[in-house]
PDB file of C-alpha atoms in Angstrom:
ATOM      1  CA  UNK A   4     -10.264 -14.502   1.124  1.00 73.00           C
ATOM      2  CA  UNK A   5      -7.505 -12.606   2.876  1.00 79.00           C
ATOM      3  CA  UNK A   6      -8.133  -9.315   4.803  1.00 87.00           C
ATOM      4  CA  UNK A   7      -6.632  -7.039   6.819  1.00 92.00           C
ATOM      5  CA  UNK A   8      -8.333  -5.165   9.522  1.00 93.00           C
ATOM      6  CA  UNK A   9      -6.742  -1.823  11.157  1.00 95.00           C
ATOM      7  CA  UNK A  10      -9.581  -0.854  13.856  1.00 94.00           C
ATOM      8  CA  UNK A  11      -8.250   2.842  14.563  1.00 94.00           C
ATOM      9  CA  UNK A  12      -8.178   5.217  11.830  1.00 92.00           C
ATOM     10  CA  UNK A  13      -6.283   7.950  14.202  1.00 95.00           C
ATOM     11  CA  UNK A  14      -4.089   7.276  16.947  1.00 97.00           C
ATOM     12  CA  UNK A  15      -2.891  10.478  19.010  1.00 97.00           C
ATOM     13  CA  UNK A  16      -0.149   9.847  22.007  1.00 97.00           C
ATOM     14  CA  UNK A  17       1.988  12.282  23.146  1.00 97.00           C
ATOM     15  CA  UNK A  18       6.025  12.093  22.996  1.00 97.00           C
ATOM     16  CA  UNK A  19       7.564   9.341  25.001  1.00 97.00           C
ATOM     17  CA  UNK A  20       4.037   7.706  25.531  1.00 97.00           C
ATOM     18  CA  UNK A  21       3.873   4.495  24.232  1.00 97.00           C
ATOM     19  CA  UNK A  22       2.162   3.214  21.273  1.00 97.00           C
ATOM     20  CA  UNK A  23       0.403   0.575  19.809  1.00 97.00           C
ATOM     21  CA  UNK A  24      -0.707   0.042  16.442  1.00 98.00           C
ATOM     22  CA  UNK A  25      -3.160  -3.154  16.079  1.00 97.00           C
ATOM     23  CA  UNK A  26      -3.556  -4.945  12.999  1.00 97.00           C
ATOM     24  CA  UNK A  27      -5.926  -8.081  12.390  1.00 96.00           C
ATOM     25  CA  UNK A  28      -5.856 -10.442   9.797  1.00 94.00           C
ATOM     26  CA  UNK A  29      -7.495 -13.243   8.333  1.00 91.00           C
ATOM     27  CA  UNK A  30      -5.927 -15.680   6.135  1.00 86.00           C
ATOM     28  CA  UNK A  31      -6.448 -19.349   6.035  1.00 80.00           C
ATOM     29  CA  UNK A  32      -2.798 -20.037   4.825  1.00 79.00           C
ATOM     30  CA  UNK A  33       1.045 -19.086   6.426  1.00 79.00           C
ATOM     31  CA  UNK A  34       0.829 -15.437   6.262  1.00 81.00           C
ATOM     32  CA  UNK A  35       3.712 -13.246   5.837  1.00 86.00           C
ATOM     33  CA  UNK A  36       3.146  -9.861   7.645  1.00 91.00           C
ATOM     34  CA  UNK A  37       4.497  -6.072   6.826  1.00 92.00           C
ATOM     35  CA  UNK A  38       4.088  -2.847   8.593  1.00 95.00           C
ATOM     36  CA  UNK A  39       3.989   0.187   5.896  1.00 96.00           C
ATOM     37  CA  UNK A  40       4.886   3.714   6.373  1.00 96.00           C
ATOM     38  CA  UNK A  41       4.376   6.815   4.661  1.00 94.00           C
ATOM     39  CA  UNK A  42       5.521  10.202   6.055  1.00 93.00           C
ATOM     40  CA  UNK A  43       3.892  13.207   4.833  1.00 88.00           C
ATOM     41  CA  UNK A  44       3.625  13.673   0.800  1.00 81.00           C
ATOM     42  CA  UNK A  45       5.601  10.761   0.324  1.00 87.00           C
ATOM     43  CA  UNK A  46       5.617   6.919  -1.216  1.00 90.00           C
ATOM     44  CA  UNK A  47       5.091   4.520   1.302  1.00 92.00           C
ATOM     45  CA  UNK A  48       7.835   2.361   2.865  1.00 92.00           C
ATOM     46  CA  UNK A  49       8.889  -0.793   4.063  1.00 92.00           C
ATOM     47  CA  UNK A  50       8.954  -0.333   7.697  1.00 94.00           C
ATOM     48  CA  UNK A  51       9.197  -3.920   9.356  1.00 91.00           C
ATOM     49  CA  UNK A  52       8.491  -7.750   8.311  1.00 87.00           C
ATOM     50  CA  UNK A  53       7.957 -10.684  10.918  1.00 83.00           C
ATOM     51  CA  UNK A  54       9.995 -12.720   8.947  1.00 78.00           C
ATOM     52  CA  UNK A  55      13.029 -11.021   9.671  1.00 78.00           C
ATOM     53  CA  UNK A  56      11.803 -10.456  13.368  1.00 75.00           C
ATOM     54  CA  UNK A  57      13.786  -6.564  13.312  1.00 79.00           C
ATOM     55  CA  UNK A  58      12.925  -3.849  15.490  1.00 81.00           C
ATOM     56  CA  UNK A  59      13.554  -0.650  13.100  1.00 85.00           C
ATOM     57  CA  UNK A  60      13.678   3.008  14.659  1.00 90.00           C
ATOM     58  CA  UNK A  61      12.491   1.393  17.671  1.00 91.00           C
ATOM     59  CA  UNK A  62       8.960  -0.368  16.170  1.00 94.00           C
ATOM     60  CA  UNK A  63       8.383  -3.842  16.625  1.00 93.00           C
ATOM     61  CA  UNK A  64       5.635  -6.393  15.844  1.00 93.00           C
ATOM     62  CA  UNK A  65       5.055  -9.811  16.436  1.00 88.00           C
ATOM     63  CA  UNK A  66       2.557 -12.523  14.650  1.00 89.00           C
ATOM     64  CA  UNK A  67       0.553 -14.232  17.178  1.00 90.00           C
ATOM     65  CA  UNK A  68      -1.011 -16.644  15.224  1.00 87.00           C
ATOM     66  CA  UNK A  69      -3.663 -17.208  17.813  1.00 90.00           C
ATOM     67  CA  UNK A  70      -5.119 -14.380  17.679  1.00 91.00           C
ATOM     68  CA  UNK A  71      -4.207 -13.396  14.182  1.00 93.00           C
ATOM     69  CA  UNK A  72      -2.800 -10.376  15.156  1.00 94.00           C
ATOM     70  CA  UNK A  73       0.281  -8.285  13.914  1.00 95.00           C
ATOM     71  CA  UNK A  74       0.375  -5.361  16.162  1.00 97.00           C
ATOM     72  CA  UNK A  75       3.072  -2.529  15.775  1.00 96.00           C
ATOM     73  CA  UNK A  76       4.679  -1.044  19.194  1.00 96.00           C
ATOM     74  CA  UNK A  77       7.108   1.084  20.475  1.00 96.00           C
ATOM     75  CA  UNK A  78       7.932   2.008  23.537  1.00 96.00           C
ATOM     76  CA  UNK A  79       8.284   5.898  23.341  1.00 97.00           C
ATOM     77  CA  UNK A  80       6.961   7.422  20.702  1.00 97.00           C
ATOM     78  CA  UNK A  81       9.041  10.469  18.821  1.00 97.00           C
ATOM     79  CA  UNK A  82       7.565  13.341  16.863  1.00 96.00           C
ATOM     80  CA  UNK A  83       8.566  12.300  13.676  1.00 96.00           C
ATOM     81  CA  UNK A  84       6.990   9.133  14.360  1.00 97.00           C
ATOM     82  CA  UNK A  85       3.618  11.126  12.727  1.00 97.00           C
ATOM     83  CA  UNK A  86       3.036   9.440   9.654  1.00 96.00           C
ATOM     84  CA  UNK A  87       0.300   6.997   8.466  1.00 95.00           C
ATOM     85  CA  UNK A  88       1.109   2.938   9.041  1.00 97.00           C
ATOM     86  CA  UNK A  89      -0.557   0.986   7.325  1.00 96.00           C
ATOM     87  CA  UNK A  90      -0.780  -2.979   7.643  1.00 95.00           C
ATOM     88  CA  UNK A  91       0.146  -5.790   5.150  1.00 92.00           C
ATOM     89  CA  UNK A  92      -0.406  -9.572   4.183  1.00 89.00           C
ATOM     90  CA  UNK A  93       0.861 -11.494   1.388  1.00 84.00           C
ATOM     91  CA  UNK A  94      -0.010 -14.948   0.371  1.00 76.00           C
ATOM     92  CA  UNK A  95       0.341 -17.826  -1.964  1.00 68.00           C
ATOM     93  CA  UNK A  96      -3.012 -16.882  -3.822  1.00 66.00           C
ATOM     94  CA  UNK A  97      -2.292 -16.790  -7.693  1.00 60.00           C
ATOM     95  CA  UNK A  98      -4.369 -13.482  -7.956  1.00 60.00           C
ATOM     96  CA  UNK A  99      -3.861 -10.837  -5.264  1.00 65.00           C
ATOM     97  CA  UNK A 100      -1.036 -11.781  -3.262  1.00 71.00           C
ATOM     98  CA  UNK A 101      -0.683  -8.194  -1.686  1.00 80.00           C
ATOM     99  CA  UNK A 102      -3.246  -6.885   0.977  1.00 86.00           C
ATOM    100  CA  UNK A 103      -2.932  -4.060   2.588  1.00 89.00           C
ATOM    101  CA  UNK A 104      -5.124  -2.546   5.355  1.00 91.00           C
ATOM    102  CA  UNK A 105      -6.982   0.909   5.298  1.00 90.00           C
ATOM    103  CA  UNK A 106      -4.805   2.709   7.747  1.00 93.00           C
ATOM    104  CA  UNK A 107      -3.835   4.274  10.798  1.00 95.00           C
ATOM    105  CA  UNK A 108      -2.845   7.753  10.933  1.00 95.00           C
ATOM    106  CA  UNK A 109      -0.439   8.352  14.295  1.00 97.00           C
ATOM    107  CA  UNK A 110      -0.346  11.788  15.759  1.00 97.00           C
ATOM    108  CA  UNK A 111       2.534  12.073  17.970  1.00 97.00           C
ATOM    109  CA  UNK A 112       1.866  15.497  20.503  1.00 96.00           C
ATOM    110  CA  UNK A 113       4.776  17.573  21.685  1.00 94.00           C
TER     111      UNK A 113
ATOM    112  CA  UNK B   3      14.614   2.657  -4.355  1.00 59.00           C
ATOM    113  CA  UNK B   4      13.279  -0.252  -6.458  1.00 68.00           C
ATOM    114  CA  UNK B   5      12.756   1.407 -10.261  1.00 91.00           C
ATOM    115  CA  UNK B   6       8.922   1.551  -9.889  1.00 95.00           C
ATOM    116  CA  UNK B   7       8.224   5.503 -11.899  1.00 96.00           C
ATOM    117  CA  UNK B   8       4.795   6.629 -12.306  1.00 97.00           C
ATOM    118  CA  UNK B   9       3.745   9.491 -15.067  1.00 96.00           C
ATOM    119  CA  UNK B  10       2.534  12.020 -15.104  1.00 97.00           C
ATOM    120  CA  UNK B  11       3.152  13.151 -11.373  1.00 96.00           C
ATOM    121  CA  UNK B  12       0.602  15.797 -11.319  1.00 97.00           C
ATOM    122  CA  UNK B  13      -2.376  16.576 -13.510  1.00 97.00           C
ATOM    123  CA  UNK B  14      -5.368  18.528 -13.540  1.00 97.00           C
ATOM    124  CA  UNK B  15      -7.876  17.236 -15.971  1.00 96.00           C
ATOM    125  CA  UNK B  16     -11.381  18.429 -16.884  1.00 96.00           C
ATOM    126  CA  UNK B  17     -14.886  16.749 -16.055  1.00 97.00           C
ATOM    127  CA  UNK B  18     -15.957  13.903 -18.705  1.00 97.00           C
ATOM    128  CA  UNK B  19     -11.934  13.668 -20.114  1.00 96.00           C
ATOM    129  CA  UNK B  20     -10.418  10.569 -20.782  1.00 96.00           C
ATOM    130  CA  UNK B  21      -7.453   9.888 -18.442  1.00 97.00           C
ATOM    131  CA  UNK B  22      -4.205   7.342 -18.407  1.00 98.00           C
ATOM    132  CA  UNK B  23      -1.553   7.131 -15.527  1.00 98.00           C
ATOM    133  CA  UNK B  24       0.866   4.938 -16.482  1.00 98.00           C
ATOM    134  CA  UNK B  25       3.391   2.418 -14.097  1.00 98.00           C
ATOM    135  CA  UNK B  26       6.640   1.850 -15.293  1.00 98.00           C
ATOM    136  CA  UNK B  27       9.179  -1.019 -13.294  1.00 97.00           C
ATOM    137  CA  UNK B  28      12.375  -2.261 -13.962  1.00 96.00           C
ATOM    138  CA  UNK B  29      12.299  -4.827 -11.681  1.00 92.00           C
ATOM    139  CA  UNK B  30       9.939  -7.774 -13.959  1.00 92.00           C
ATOM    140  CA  UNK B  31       7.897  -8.272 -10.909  1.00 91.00           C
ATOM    141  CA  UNK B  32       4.546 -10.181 -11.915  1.00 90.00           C
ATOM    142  CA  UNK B  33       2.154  -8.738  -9.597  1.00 90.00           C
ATOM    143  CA  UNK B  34       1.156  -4.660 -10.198  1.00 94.00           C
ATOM    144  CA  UNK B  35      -1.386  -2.823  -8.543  1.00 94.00           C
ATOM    145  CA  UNK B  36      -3.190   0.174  -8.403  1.00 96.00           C
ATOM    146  CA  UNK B  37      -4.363   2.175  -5.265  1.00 94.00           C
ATOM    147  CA  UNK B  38      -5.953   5.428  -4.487  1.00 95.00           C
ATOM    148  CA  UNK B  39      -5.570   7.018  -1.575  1.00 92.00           C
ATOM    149  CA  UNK B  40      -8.076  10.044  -0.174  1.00 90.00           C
ATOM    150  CA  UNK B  41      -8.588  11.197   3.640  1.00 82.00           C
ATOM    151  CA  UNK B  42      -9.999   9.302   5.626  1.00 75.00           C
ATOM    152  CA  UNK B  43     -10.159   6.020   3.708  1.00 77.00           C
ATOM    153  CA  UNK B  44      -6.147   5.327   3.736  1.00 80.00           C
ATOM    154  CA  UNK B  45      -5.294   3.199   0.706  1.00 86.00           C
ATOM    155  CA  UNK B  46      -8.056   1.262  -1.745  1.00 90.00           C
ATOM    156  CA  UNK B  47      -7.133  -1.263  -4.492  1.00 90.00           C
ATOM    157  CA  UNK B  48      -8.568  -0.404  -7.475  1.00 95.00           C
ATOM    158  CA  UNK B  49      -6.994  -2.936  -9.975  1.00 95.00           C
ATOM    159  CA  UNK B  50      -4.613  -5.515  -9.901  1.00 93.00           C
ATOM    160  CA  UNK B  51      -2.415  -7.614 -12.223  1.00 93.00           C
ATOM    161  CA  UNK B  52      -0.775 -10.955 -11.902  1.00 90.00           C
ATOM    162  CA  UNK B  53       0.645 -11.517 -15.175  1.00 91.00           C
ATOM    163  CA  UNK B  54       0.852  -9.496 -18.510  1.00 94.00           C
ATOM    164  CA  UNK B  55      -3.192  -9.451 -19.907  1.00 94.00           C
ATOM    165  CA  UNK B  56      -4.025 -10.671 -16.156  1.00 94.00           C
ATOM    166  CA  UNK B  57      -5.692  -8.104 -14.269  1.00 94.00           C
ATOM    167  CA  UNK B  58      -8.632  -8.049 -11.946  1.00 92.00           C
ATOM    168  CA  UNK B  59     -10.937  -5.575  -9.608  1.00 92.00           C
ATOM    169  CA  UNK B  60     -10.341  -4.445  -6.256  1.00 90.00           C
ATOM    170  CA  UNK B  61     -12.795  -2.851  -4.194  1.00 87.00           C
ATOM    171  CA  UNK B  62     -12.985   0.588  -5.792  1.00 93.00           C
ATOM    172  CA  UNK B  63     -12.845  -0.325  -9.789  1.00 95.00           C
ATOM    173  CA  UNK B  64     -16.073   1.059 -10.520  1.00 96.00           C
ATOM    174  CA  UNK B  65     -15.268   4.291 -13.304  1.00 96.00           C
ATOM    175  CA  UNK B  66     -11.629   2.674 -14.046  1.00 97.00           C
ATOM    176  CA  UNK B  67     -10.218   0.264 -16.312  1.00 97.00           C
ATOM    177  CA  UNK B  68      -6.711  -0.928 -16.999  1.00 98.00           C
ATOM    178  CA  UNK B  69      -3.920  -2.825 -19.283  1.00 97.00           C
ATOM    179  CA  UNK B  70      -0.839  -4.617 -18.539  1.00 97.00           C
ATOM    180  CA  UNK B  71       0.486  -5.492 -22.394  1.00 96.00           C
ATOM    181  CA  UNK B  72       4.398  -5.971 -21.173  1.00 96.00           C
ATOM    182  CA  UNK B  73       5.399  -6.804 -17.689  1.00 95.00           C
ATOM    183  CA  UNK B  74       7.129  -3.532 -16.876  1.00 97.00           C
ATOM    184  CA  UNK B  75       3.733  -1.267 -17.685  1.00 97.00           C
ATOM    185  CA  UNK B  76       0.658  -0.933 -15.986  1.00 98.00           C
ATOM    186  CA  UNK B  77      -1.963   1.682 -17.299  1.00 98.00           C
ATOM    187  CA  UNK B  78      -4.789   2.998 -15.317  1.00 98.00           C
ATOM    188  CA  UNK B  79      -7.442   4.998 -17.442  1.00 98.00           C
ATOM    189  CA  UNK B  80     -10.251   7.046 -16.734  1.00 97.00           C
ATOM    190  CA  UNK B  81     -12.723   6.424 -19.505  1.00 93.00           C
ATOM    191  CA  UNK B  82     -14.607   9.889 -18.572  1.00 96.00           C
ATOM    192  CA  UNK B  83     -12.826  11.627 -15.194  1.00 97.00           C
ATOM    193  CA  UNK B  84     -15.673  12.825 -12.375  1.00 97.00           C
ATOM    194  CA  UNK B  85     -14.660  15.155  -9.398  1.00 97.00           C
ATOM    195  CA  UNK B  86     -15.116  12.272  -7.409  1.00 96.00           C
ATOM    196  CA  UNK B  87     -11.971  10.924  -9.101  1.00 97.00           C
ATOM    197  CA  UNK B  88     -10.114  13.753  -7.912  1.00 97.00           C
ATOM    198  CA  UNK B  89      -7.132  11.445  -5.688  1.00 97.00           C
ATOM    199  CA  UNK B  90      -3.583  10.610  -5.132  1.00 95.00           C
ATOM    200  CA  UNK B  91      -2.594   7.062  -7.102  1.00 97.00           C
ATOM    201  CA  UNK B  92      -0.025   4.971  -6.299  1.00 96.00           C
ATOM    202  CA  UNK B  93       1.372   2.179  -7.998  1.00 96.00           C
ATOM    203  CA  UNK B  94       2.877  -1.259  -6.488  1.00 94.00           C
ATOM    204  CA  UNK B  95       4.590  -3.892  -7.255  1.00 93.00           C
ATOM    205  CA  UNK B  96       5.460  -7.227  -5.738  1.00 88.00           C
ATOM    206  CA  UNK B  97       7.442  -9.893  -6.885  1.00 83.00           C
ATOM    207  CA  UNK B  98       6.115 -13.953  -6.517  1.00 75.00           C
ATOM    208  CA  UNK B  99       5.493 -15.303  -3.231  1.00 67.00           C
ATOM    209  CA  UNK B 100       8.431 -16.800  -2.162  1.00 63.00           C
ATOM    210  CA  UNK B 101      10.900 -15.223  -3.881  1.00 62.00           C
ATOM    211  CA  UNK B 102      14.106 -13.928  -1.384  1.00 58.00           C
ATOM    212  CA  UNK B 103      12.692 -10.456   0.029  1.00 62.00           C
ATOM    213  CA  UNK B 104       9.273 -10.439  -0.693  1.00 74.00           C
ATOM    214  CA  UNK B 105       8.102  -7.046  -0.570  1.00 83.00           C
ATOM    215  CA  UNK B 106       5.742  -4.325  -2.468  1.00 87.00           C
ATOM    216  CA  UNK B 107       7.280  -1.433  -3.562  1.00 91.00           C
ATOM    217  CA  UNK B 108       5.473   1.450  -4.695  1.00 94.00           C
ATOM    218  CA  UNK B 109       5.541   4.736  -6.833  1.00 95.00           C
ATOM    219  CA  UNK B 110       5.632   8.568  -5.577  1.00 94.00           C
ATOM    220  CA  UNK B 111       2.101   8.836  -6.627  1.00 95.00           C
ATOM    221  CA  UNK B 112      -0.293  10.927  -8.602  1.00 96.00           C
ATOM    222  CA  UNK B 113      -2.282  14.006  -7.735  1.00 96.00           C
ATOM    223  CA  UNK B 114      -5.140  13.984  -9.954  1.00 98.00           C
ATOM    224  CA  UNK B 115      -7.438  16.696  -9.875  1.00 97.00           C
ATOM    225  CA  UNK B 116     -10.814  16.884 -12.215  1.00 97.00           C
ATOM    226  CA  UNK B 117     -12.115  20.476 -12.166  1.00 96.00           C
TER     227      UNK B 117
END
């Protein structure tokens, strides 16, 4: 079955520190991998897909298949980069197609 | 946004009621789910539905139950609310594997509180 494995629940860096947000999966198919955002009180967001390879307000993440990793970085974090990220798989499988990990909650310091 | 509404928005709701939150989309999506999400445990499926009268658990299903009669809605009851209940739900949807900009899209949530 898939799964989707974020191993920090809290990051804290402070501004212009860099960050990294790891994300492990397991999936025996061809993955396709999402970072998720949601900013205080609201609906989570489409941050970034590997598909599309995009680096949006400065994140980016690549697959290594190898490892079967999905990691989010960025180079120097901002203050309103506090929000919780979450990590997400979907697959071919009839059911469930949509996995999403538990979480990591970033805490950018001033 | 996609049209992905969820009702009621906020509701406070005594011990032993019954409860339903309801997902409406626009968007004739198959797949629907519903999360909850409390501190310190981020976001936990608690059903899922692949089809209209397809649904199935997720980890946290224990104390809900749920019906997806049309493709556009997605109820999520609570046969007898606890205070353990007490939560913010979100709805998702996602459209078929495959399809041009996969993606889940979800709701603004629900703060339910059992008193």
């Amino acid at each position: 079955a898939q799964r989707v494995t974020q191993p920090e629940k809290l990051l804290s860096v402070f501004k212009g520190a860099p960050v990294e947000l790891k994300c492990n999966y397991s999936y025996s198919g061809s993955p396709e991998l999402f970072w998720y955002v949601q900013y205080s009180r609201q609906r989570l967001q489409l941050l970034l897909r590997h598909i599309s390879r995009e680096s949006i307000k400065g994140f980016t993440a690549d697959l290594n298949k190898g490892e079967t990793s999905f990691h989010l970085k960025k180079p120097f974090a901002q203050e309103e980069d506090s929000a919780m990220y979450y990590c997400a798989l979907s697959s071919d499988n009839y059911g469930q197609n949509f996995v999403f990990g538990p979480g990591t909650r970033l805490s950018v310091l001033p | 946004d996609a049209g992905i509404t969820q009702s009621p928005r906020h509701k406070v709701t005594e011990t032993g009621t019954p409860v339903t939150l309801r997902c409406h989309q626009t968007e004739n999506h198959r797949y629907m789910y519903w999360y909850r999400q409390d501190p310190g445990h981020g976001l936990r499926l608690i059903h899922y539905s692949y089809g209209v009268k397809d649904t199935d658990k997720g980890e946290v299903s224990d104390g809900y139950s749920v019906s997806r009669s049309k493709t556009e809605d997605f109820l999520l009851t609570l046969e007898s609310a606890t205070s353990s209940q007490t939560s913010v739900y979100f709805c998702a949807i996602s459209p078929s594997r495959g399809q041009r900009n996969t993606e889940a899209f979800f709701g603004q949530g629900t703060r339910l509180t059992v008193v």
